[in-house]
PDB file of N, CA and C in Angstrom:
ATOM      1  N   MET A   8      -5.610  -0.882 -21.924  1.00 48.00           N
ATOM      2  CA  MET A   8      -5.089  -0.218 -20.742  1.00 48.00           C
ATOM      3  C   MET A   8      -5.688  -0.876 -19.500  1.00 48.00           C
ATOM      4  N   SER A   9      -4.841  -1.295 -18.604  1.00 52.00           N
ATOM      5  CA  SER A   9      -5.331  -1.935 -17.386  1.00 52.00           C
ATOM      6  C   SER A   9      -5.463  -0.908 -16.274  1.00 52.00           C
ATOM      7  N   THR A  10      -6.421  -1.153 -15.420  1.00 56.00           N
ATOM      8  CA  THR A  10      -6.590  -0.275 -14.270  1.00 56.00           C
ATOM      9  C   THR A  10      -6.049  -0.981 -13.042  1.00 56.00           C
ATOM     10  N   GLN A  11      -5.400  -0.229 -12.206  1.00 58.00           N
ATOM     11  CA  GLN A  11      -4.834  -0.775 -10.985  1.00 58.00           C
ATOM     12  C   GLN A  11      -5.575  -0.158  -9.815  1.00 58.00           C
ATOM     13  N   VAL A  12      -6.079  -1.015  -8.960  1.00 58.00           N
ATOM     14  CA  VAL A  12      -6.896  -0.544  -7.854  1.00 58.00           C
ATOM     15  C   VAL A  12      -6.223  -0.869  -6.534  1.00 58.00           C
ATOM     16  N   VAL A  13      -6.142   0.127  -5.679  1.00 61.00           N
ATOM     17  CA  VAL A  13      -5.691  -0.078  -4.307  1.00 61.00           C
ATOM     18  C   VAL A  13      -6.750   0.544  -3.417  1.00 61.00           C
ATOM     19  N   THR A  14      -7.317  -0.258  -2.542  1.00 60.00           N
ATOM     20  CA  THR A  14      -8.284   0.270  -1.582  1.00 60.00           C
ATOM     21  C   THR A  14      -7.681   0.154  -0.193  1.00 60.00           C
ATOM     22  N   ALA A  15      -8.174   0.940   0.708  1.00 56.00           N
ATOM     23  CA  ALA A  15      -7.594   0.952   2.049  1.00 56.00           C
ATOM     24  C   ALA A  15      -8.676   0.925   3.108  1.00 56.00           C
ATOM     25  N   SER A  16      -8.356   0.279   4.211  1.00 55.00           N
ATOM     26  CA  SER A  16      -9.200   0.355   5.398  1.00 55.00           C
ATOM     27  C   SER A  16      -8.284   0.675   6.573  1.00 55.00           C
ATOM     28  N   VAL A  17      -8.811   1.372   7.544  1.00 52.00           N
ATOM     29  CA  VAL A  17      -8.005   1.834   8.673  1.00 52.00           C
ATOM     30  C   VAL A  17      -8.546   1.245   9.962  1.00 52.00           C
ATOM     31  N   ALA A  18      -7.643   0.757  10.795  1.00 53.00           N
ATOM     32  CA  ALA A  18      -8.013   0.289  12.128  1.00 53.00           C
ATOM     33  C   ALA A  18      -7.376   1.239  13.131  1.00 53.00           C
ATOM     34  N   VAL A  19      -8.181   2.058  13.754  1.00 49.00           N
ATOM     35  CA  VAL A  19      -7.684   3.024  14.726  1.00 49.00           C
ATOM     36  C   VAL A  19      -7.699   2.383  16.107  1.00 49.00           C
ATOM     37  N   PRO A  20      -6.567   2.385  16.796  1.00 50.00           N
ATOM     38  CA  PRO A  20      -6.520   1.769  18.122  1.00 50.00           C
ATOM     39  C   PRO A  20      -7.369   2.546  19.121  1.00 50.00           C
ATOM     40  N   THR A  21      -8.034   1.803  19.989  1.00 47.00           N
ATOM     41  CA  THR A  21      -8.855   2.449  21.014  1.00 47.00           C
ATOM     42  C   THR A  21      -8.395   2.095  22.419  1.00 47.00           C
ATOM     43  N   SER A  22      -7.544   1.083  22.549  1.00 48.00           N
ATOM     44  CA  SER A  22      -7.180   0.613  23.879  1.00 48.00           C
ATOM     45  C   SER A  22      -6.030   1.382  24.516  1.00 48.00           C
ATOM     46  N   LYS A  23      -4.982   1.666  23.771  1.00 53.00           N
ATOM     47  CA  LYS A  23      -3.797   2.284  24.352  1.00 53.00           C
ATOM     48  C   LYS A  23      -3.516   3.623  23.690  1.00 53.00           C
ATOM     49  N   VAL A  24      -3.045   4.536  24.485  1.00 50.00           N
ATOM     50  CA  VAL A  24      -2.584   5.809  23.943  1.00 50.00           C
ATOM     51  C   VAL A  24      -1.207   5.581  23.339  1.00 50.00           C
ATOM     52  N   GLY A  25      -0.972   6.088  22.148  1.00 55.00           N
ATOM     53  CA  GLY A  25       0.324   5.948  21.510  1.00 55.00           C
ATOM     54  C   GLY A  25       0.472   4.706  20.657  1.00 55.00           C
ATOM     55  N   GLU A  26      -0.527   3.850  20.619  1.00 63.00           N
ATOM     56  CA  GLU A  26      -0.458   2.666  19.781  1.00 63.00           C
ATOM     57  C   GLU A  26      -0.591   3.084  18.323  1.00 63.00           C
ATOM     58  N   GLN A  27       0.163   2.432  17.457  1.00 64.00           N
ATOM     59  CA  GLN A  27       0.201   2.818  16.052  1.00 64.00           C
ATOM     60  C   GLN A  27      -1.087   2.432  15.322  1.00 64.00           C
ATOM     61  N   THR A  28      -1.564   3.347  14.485  1.00 73.00           N
ATOM     62  CA  THR A  28      -2.718   3.067  13.643  1.00 73.00           C
ATOM     63  C   THR A  28      -2.323   2.035  12.598  1.00 73.00           C
ATOM     64  N   ARG A  29      -3.207   1.091  12.320  1.00 80.00           N
ATOM     65  CA  ARG A  29      -2.946   0.043  11.339  1.00 80.00           C
ATOM     66  C   ARG A  29      -3.748   0.303  10.083  1.00 80.00           C
ATOM     67  N   TYR A  30      -3.131   0.080   8.946  1.00 84.00           N
ATOM     68  CA  TYR A  30      -3.793   0.242   7.657  1.00 84.00           C
ATOM     69  C   TYR A  30      -3.756  -1.083   6.918  1.00 84.00           C
ATOM     70  N   ARG A  31      -4.839  -1.426   6.272  1.00 88.00           N
ATOM     71  CA  ARG A  31      -4.895  -2.618   5.439  1.00 88.00           C
ATOM     72  C   ARG A  31      -5.121  -2.151   4.002  1.00 88.00           C
ATOM     73  N   LEU A  32      -4.152  -2.420   3.136  1.00 86.00           N
ATOM     74  CA  LEU A  32      -4.251  -2.037   1.733  1.00 86.00           C
ATOM     75  C   LEU A  32      -4.552  -3.270   0.902  1.00 86.00           C
ATOM     76  N   MET A  33      -5.617  -3.197   0.127  1.00 88.00           N
ATOM     77  CA  MET A  33      -6.007  -4.311  -0.729  1.00 88.00           C
ATOM     78  C   MET A  33      -5.630  -3.988  -2.171  1.00 88.00           C
ATOM     79  N   TYR A  34      -5.004  -4.941  -2.833  1.00 87.00           N
ATOM     80  CA  TYR A  34      -4.524  -4.704  -4.188  1.00 87.00           C
ATOM     81  C   TYR A  34      -4.801  -5.919  -5.059  1.00 87.00           C
ATOM     82  N   THR A  35      -4.754  -5.703  -6.377  1.00 88.00           N
ATOM     83  CA  THR A  35      -4.990  -6.801  -7.310  1.00 88.00           C
ATOM     84  C   THR A  35      -3.756  -7.137  -8.136  1.00 88.00           C
ATOM     85  N   ASP A  36      -2.800  -6.241  -8.216  1.00 88.00           N
ATOM     86  CA  ASP A  36      -1.648  -6.421  -9.090  1.00 88.00           C
ATOM     87  C   ASP A  36      -0.355  -6.292  -8.283  1.00 88.00           C
ATOM     88  N   GLU A  37       0.541  -7.261  -8.431  1.00 89.00           N
ATOM     89  CA  GLU A  37       1.816  -7.242  -7.709  1.00 89.00           C
ATOM     90  C   GLU A  37       2.664  -6.030  -8.082  1.00 89.00           C
ATOM     91  N   LYS A  38       2.506  -5.525  -9.304  1.00 91.00           N
ATOM     92  CA  LYS A  38       3.276  -4.358  -9.738  1.00 91.00           C
ATOM     93  C   LYS A  38       2.947  -3.140  -8.884  1.00 91.00           C
ATOM     94  N   VAL A  39       1.689  -3.036  -8.478  1.00 87.00           N
ATOM     95  CA  VAL A  39       1.269  -1.913  -7.637  1.00 87.00           C
ATOM     96  C   VAL A  39       1.998  -1.973  -6.299  1.00 87.00           C
ATOM     97  N   LYS A  40       2.012  -3.138  -5.690  1.00 87.00           N
ATOM     98  CA  LYS A  40       2.681  -3.294  -4.396  1.00 87.00           C
ATOM     99  C   LYS A  40       4.177  -3.013  -4.529  1.00 87.00           C
ATOM    100  N   SER A  41       4.792  -3.508  -5.588  1.00 89.00           N
ATOM    101  CA  SER A  41       6.224  -3.287  -5.804  1.00 89.00           C
ATOM    102  C   SER A  41       6.543  -1.804  -5.973  1.00 89.00           C
ATOM    103  N   ARG A  42       5.682  -1.108  -6.697  1.00 90.00           N
ATOM    104  CA  ARG A  42       5.898   0.328  -6.909  1.00 90.00           C
ATOM    105  C   ARG A  42       5.803   1.090  -5.589  1.00 90.00           C
ATOM    106  N   TYR A  43       4.795   0.783  -4.786  1.00 87.00           N
ATOM    107  CA  TYR A  43       4.645   1.446  -3.493  1.00 87.00           C
ATOM    108  C   TYR A  43       5.800   1.100  -2.561  1.00 87.00           C
ATOM    109  N   ASP A  44       6.299  -0.122  -2.648  1.00 85.00           N
ATOM    110  CA  ASP A  44       7.444  -0.531  -1.841  1.00 85.00           C
ATOM    111  C   ASP A  44       8.652   0.336  -2.180  1.00 85.00           C
ATOM    112  N   LEU A  45       8.893   0.537  -3.478  1.00 87.00           N
ATOM    113  CA  LEU A  45      10.015   1.365  -3.918  1.00 87.00           C
ATOM    114  C   LEU A  45       9.851   2.812  -3.453  1.00 87.00           C
ATOM    115  N   VAL A  46       8.647   3.341  -3.566  1.00 85.00           N
ATOM    116  CA  VAL A  46       8.383   4.720  -3.136  1.00 85.00           C
ATOM    117  C   VAL A  46       8.622   4.868  -1.635  1.00 85.00           C
ATOM    118  N   LEU A  47       8.143   3.916  -0.844  1.00 82.00           N
ATOM    119  CA  LEU A  47       8.318   3.993   0.608  1.00 82.00           C
ATOM    120  C   LEU A  47       9.790   3.887   0.990  1.00 82.00           C
ATOM    121  N   ARG A  48      10.516   2.981   0.362  1.00 82.00           N
ATOM    122  CA  ARG A  48      11.948   2.841   0.655  1.00 82.00           C
ATOM    123  C   ARG A  48      12.709   4.119   0.278  1.00 82.00           C
ATOM    124  N   THR A  49      12.331   4.740  -0.831  1.00 82.00           N
ATOM    125  CA  THR A  49      12.960   5.996  -1.242  1.00 82.00           C
ATOM    126  C   THR A  49      12.666   7.100  -0.236  1.00 82.00           C
ATOM    127  N   THR A  50      11.426   7.156   0.238  1.00 79.00           N
ATOM    128  CA  THR A  50      11.039   8.168   1.226  1.00 79.00           C
ATOM    129  C   THR A  50      11.828   7.991   2.519  1.00 79.00           C
ATOM    130  N   ILE A  51      11.952   6.755   2.977  1.00 78.00           N
ATOM    131  CA  ILE A  51      12.709   6.485   4.203  1.00 78.00           C
ATOM    132  C   ILE A  51      14.180   6.840   4.007  1.00 78.00           C
ATOM    133  N   SER A  52      14.716   6.513   2.848  1.00 78.00           N
ATOM    134  CA  SER A  52      16.108   6.841   2.553  1.00 78.00           C
ATOM    135  C   SER A  52      16.327   8.352   2.558  1.00 78.00           C
ATOM    136  N   LEU A  53      15.403   9.086   1.955  1.00 77.00           N
ATOM    137  CA  LEU A  53      15.497  10.553   1.958  1.00 77.00           C
ATOM    138  C   LEU A  53      15.436  11.109   3.374  1.00 77.00           C
ATOM    139  N   ALA A  54      14.544  10.572   4.175  1.00 76.00           N
ATOM    140  CA  ALA A  54      14.363  11.072   5.541  1.00 76.00           C
ATOM    141  C   ALA A  54      15.593  10.836   6.407  1.00 76.00           C
ATOM    142  N   SER A  55      16.382   9.844   6.067  1.00 75.00           N
ATOM    143  CA  SER A  55      17.548   9.521   6.892  1.00 75.00           C
ATOM    144  C   SER A  55      18.735  10.446   6.624  1.00 75.00           C
ATOM    145  N   HIS A  56      18.683  11.233   5.567  1.00 70.00           N
ATOM    146  CA  HIS A  56      19.775  12.154   5.245  1.00 70.00           C
ATOM    147  C   HIS A  56      19.500  13.517   5.873  1.00 70.00           C
ATOM    148  N   GLU A  57      20.027  13.726   7.058  1.00 67.00           N
ATOM    149  CA  GLU A  57      19.773  14.971   7.783  1.00 67.00           C
ATOM    150  C   GLU A  57      20.492  16.163   7.161  1.00 67.00           C
ATOM    151  N   LYS A  58      21.568  15.931   6.435  1.00 70.00           N
ATOM    152  CA  LYS A  58      22.338  17.043   5.881  1.00 70.00           C
ATOM    153  C   LYS A  58      21.697  17.622   4.623  1.00 70.00           C
ATOM    154  N   ARG A  59      20.841  16.876   3.979  1.00 66.00           N
ATOM    155  CA  ARG A  59      20.152  17.411   2.806  1.00 66.00           C
ATOM    156  C   ARG A  59      19.090  18.394   3.269  1.00 66.00           C
ATOM    157  N   SER A  60      18.860  19.412   2.463  1.00 70.00           N
ATOM    158  CA  SER A  60      17.860  20.403   2.861  1.00 70.00           C
ATOM    159  C   SER A  60      16.858  20.694   1.748  1.00 70.00           C
ATOM    160  N   ASN A  61      16.721  19.791   0.783  1.00 79.00           N
ATOM    161  CA  ASN A  61      15.726  20.052  -0.260  1.00 79.00           C
ATOM    162  C   ASN A  61      14.325  19.728   0.258  1.00 79.00           C
ATOM    163  N   SER A  62      13.337  20.166  -0.468  1.00 80.00           N
ATOM    164  CA  SER A  62      11.957  20.033   0.020  1.00 80.00           C
ATOM    165  C   SER A  62      11.517  18.577   0.139  1.00 80.00           C
ATOM    166  N   ASN A  63      11.981  17.693  -0.745  1.00 77.00           N
ATOM    167  CA  ASN A  63      11.606  16.280  -0.654  1.00 77.00           C
ATOM    168  C   ASN A  63      12.121  15.659   0.641  1.00 77.00           C
ATOM    169  N   THR A  64      13.346  15.998   1.001  1.00 77.00           N
ATOM    170  CA  THR A  64      13.920  15.474   2.237  1.00 77.00           C
ATOM    171  C   THR A  64      13.155  15.975   3.453  1.00 77.00           C
ATOM    172  N   MET A  65      12.835  17.260   3.452  1.00 78.00           N
ATOM    173  CA  MET A  65      12.105  17.820   4.595  1.00 78.00           C
ATOM    174  C   MET A  65      10.708  17.218   4.710  1.00 78.00           C
ATOM    175  N   LEU A  66      10.039  16.986   3.578  1.00 79.00           N
ATOM    176  CA  LEU A  66       8.717  16.349   3.609  1.00 79.00           C
ATOM    177  C   LEU A  66       8.811  14.911   4.107  1.00 79.00           C
ATOM    178  N   ALA A  67       9.842  14.188   3.669  1.00 78.00           N
ATOM    179  CA  ALA A  67      10.026  12.809   4.115  1.00 78.00           C
ATOM    180  C   ALA A  67      10.282  12.760   5.618  1.00 78.00           C
ATOM    181  N   GLN A  68      11.107  13.679   6.119  1.00 77.00           N
ATOM    182  CA  GLN A  68      11.383  13.722   7.556  1.00 77.00           C
ATOM    183  C   GLN A  68      10.125  14.069   8.344  1.00 77.00           C
ATOM    184  N   LYS A  69       9.327  14.974   7.816  1.00 80.00           N
ATOM    185  CA  LYS A  69       8.085  15.349   8.486  1.00 80.00           C
ATOM    186  C   LYS A  69       7.117  14.165   8.527  1.00 80.00           C
ATOM    187  N   ALA A  70       7.060  13.399   7.436  1.00 75.00           N
ATOM    188  CA  ALA A  70       6.180  12.225   7.392  1.00 75.00           C
ATOM    189  C   ALA A  70       6.602  11.191   8.428  1.00 75.00           C
ATOM    190  N   MET A  71       7.904  10.950   8.554  1.00 74.00           N
ATOM    191  CA  MET A  71       8.395   9.986   9.534  1.00 74.00           C
ATOM    192  C   MET A  71       8.110  10.480  10.956  1.00 74.00           C
ATOM    193  N   LYS A  72       8.284  11.771  11.172  1.00 75.00           N
ATOM    194  CA  LYS A  72       8.029  12.343  12.495  1.00 75.00           C
ATOM    195  C   LYS A  72       6.546  12.241  12.837  1.00 75.00           C
ATOM    196  N   TYR A  73       5.684  12.506  11.856  1.00 74.00           N
ATOM    197  CA  TYR A  73       4.237  12.428  12.063  1.00 74.00           C
ATOM    198  C   TYR A  73       3.817  11.018  12.456  1.00 74.00           C
ATOM    199  N   ARG A  74       4.426  10.013  11.824  1.00 68.00           N
ATOM    200  CA  ARG A  74       4.109   8.617  12.126  1.00 68.00           C
ATOM    201  C   ARG A  74       4.834   8.130  13.380  1.00 68.00           C
ATOM    202  N   LYS A  75       5.628   9.013  14.000  1.00 69.00           N
ATOM    203  CA  LYS A  75       6.373   8.697  15.227  1.00 69.00           C
ATOM    204  C   LYS A  75       7.285   7.486  15.024  1.00 69.00           C
ATOM    205  N   LEU A  76       8.032   7.527  13.923  1.00 68.00           N
ATOM    206  CA  LEU A  76       8.924   6.427  13.589  1.00 68.00           C
ATOM    207  C   LEU A  76      10.374   6.847  13.793  1.00 68.00           C
ATOM    208  N   ASP A  77      11.180   5.901  14.209  1.00 66.00           N
ATOM    209  CA  ASP A  77      12.605   6.136  14.396  1.00 66.00           C
ATOM    210  C   ASP A  77      13.273   6.123  13.026  1.00 66.00           C
ATOM    211  N   GLN A  78      13.687   7.302  12.558  1.00 64.00           N
ATOM    212  CA  GLN A  78      14.268   7.421  11.225  1.00 64.00           C
ATOM    213  C   GLN A  78      15.554   6.620  11.086  1.00 64.00           C
ATOM    214  N   THR A  79      16.363   6.588  12.117  1.00 62.00           N
ATOM    215  CA  THR A  79      17.630   5.871  12.059  1.00 62.00           C
ATOM    216  C   THR A  79      17.401   4.376  11.901  1.00 62.00           C
ATOM    217  N   LYS A  80      16.480   3.832  12.687  1.00 63.00           N
ATOM    218  CA  LYS A  80      16.181   2.395  12.621  1.00 63.00           C
ATOM    219  C   LYS A  80      15.600   2.028  11.257  1.00 63.00           C
ATOM    220  N   LEU A  81      14.673   2.841  10.767  1.00 64.00           N
ATOM    221  CA  LEU A  81      14.071   2.564   9.468  1.00 64.00           C
ATOM    222  C   LEU A  81      15.074   2.688   8.337  1.00 64.00           C
ATOM    223  N   ALA A  82      15.988   3.637   8.435  1.00 63.00           N
ATOM    224  CA  ALA A  82      16.997   3.821   7.391  1.00 63.00           C
ATOM    225  C   ALA A  82      17.886   2.592   7.274  1.00 63.00           C
ATOM    226  N   MET A  83      18.187   1.963   8.407  1.00 63.00           N
ATOM    227  CA  MET A  83      19.024   0.765   8.377  1.00 63.00           C
ATOM    228  C   MET A  83      18.273  -0.402   7.755  1.00 63.00           C
ATOM    229  N   THR A  84      16.970  -0.491   7.992  1.00 67.00           N
ATOM    230  CA  THR A  84      16.207  -1.629   7.490  1.00 67.00           C
ATOM    231  C   THR A  84      15.670  -1.419   6.082  1.00 67.00           C
ATOM    232  N   CYS A  85      15.566  -0.179   5.621  1.00 70.00           N
ATOM    233  CA  CYS A  85      14.951   0.052   4.310  1.00 70.00           C
ATOM    234  C   CYS A  85      15.813  -0.454   3.168  1.00 70.00           C
ATOM    235  N   ASN A  86      17.108  -0.620   3.390  1.00 72.00           N
ATOM    236  CA  ASN A  86      17.992  -1.123   2.340  1.00 72.00           C
ATOM    237  C   ASN A  86      18.008  -2.640   2.261  1.00 72.00           C
ATOM    238  N   ASP A  87      17.422  -3.303   3.227  1.00 75.00           N
ATOM    239  CA  ASP A  87      17.367  -4.764   3.246  1.00 75.00           C
ATOM    240  C   ASP A  87      16.099  -5.228   2.537  1.00 75.00           C
ATOM    241  N   PRO A  88      16.222  -5.910   1.391  1.00 76.00           N
ATOM    242  CA  PRO A  88      15.030  -6.333   0.647  1.00 76.00           C
ATOM    243  C   PRO A  88      14.196  -7.385   1.376  1.00 76.00           C
ATOM    244  N   ASN A  89      14.765  -8.026   2.402  1.00 79.00           N
ATOM    245  CA  ASN A  89      14.025  -9.043   3.152  1.00 79.00           C
ATOM    246  C   ASN A  89      13.143  -8.449   4.242  1.00 79.00           C
ATOM    247  N   VAL A  90      13.314  -7.159   4.534  1.00 76.00           N
ATOM    248  CA  VAL A  90      12.539  -6.495   5.582  1.00 76.00           C
ATOM    249  C   VAL A  90      11.271  -5.909   4.974  1.00 76.00           C
ATOM    250  N   ASP A  91      10.153  -6.155   5.627  1.00 78.00           N
ATOM    251  CA  ASP A  91       8.876  -5.593   5.189  1.00 78.00           C
ATOM    252  C   ASP A  91       8.730  -4.212   5.822  1.00 78.00           C
ATOM    253  N   VAL A  92       9.089  -3.179   5.050  1.00 76.00           N
ATOM    254  CA  VAL A  92       9.033  -1.819   5.590  1.00 76.00           C
ATOM    255  C   VAL A  92       7.598  -1.378   5.838  1.00 76.00           C
ATOM    256  N   PHE A  93       6.656  -1.982   5.133  1.00 81.00           N
ATOM    257  CA  PHE A  93       5.256  -1.626   5.343  1.00 81.00           C
ATOM    258  C   PHE A  93       4.787  -2.034   6.733  1.00 81.00           C
ATOM    259  N   GLN A  94       5.261  -3.173   7.200  1.00 79.00           N
ATOM    260  CA  GLN A  94       4.892  -3.628   8.539  1.00 79.00           C
ATOM    261  C   GLN A  94       5.398  -2.639   9.589  1.00 79.00           C
ATOM    262  N   CYS A  95       6.588  -2.087   9.380  1.00 73.00           N
ATOM    263  CA  CYS A  95       7.126  -1.078  10.296  1.00 73.00           C
ATOM    264  C   CYS A  95       6.258   0.175  10.317  1.00 73.00           C
ATOM    265  N   MET A  96       5.581   0.448   9.210  1.00 75.00           N
ATOM    266  CA  MET A  96       4.727   1.634   9.095  1.00 75.00           C
ATOM    267  C   MET A  96       3.294   1.349   9.530  1.00 75.00           C
ATOM    268  N   GLY A  97       2.999   0.102   9.905  1.00 80.00           N
ATOM    269  CA  GLY A  97       1.644  -0.243  10.320  1.00 80.00           C
ATOM    270  C   GLY A  97       0.732  -0.555   9.146  1.00 80.00           C
ATOM    271  N   ILE A  98       1.325  -1.002   8.036  1.00 85.00           N
ATOM    272  CA  ILE A  98       0.553  -1.288   6.824  1.00 85.00           C
ATOM    273  C   ILE A  98       0.594  -2.781   6.533  1.00 85.00           C
ATOM    274  N   GLN A  99      -0.575  -3.342   6.254  1.00 88.00           N
ATOM    275  CA  GLN A  99      -0.681  -4.751   5.884  1.00 88.00           C
ATOM    276  C   GLN A  99      -1.260  -4.820   4.472  1.00 88.00           C
ATOM    277  N   TRP A 100      -0.567  -5.508   3.577  1.00 88.00           N
ATOM    278  CA  TRP A 100      -1.042  -5.679   2.200  1.00 88.00           C
ATOM    279  C   TRP A 100      -1.891  -6.938   2.111  1.00 88.00           C
ATOM    280  N   CYS A 101      -3.019  -6.856   1.409  1.00 89.00           N
ATOM    281  CA  CYS A 101      -3.905  -8.000   1.209  1.00 89.00           C
ATOM    282  C   CYS A 101      -4.230  -8.099  -0.271  1.00 89.00           C
ATOM    283  N   LYS A 102      -3.830  -9.197  -0.882  1.00 89.00           N
ATOM    284  CA  LYS A 102      -4.128  -9.379  -2.304  1.00 89.00           C
ATOM    285  C   LYS A 102      -5.553  -9.895  -2.449  1.00 89.00           C
ATOM    286  N   VAL A 103      -6.303  -9.266  -3.351  1.00 88.00           N
ATOM    287  CA  VAL A 103      -7.683  -9.661  -3.618  1.00 88.00           C
ATOM    288  C   VAL A 103      -7.811 -10.007  -5.093  1.00 88.00           C
ATOM    289  N   GLU A 104      -8.814 -10.804  -5.400  1.00 82.00           N
ATOM    290  CA  GLU A 104      -9.066 -11.165  -6.791  1.00 82.00           C
ATOM    291  C   GLU A 104      -9.684  -9.984  -7.513  1.00 82.00           C
ATOM    292  N   ARG A 105      -9.385  -9.886  -8.780  1.00 69.00           N
ATOM    293  CA  ARG A 105      -9.903  -8.798  -9.603  1.00 69.00           C
ATOM    294  C   ARG A 105     -11.413  -8.919  -9.743  1.00 69.00           C
ATOM    295  N   CYS A 106     -12.111  -7.833  -9.495  1.00 60.00           N
ATOM    296  CA  CYS A 106     -13.566  -7.792  -9.643  1.00 60.00           C
ATOM    297  C   CYS A 106     -13.908  -7.379 -11.069  1.00 60.00           C
ATOM    298  N   THR A 107     -14.878  -8.048 -11.657  1.00 55.00           N
ATOM    299  CA  THR A 107     -15.290  -7.668 -13.019  1.00 55.00           C
ATOM    300  C   THR A 107     -16.713  -7.190 -13.032  1.00 55.00           C
TER     301      THR A 107
END
């Protein structure tokens, strides 16, 4: 059984009010990044459906609102596999070598 590790560091802006917080996620396995990419794209897709009223949709919309993101703009880009949706969320992925 393999273990998958994702660690995070946060860079909180101090210069401007309203500047987006940046996150750096360090990972060792590409499968982990791919899985998180799929989850984020699904969340953005859910948030873009205003007519749905299930709890997952409402949570996704609340998450987008909390991050002060334009749901319409993200919904258009989340379906494009060439767009890095993590960059739109202020997340930078960094691959690291496996520690033993």
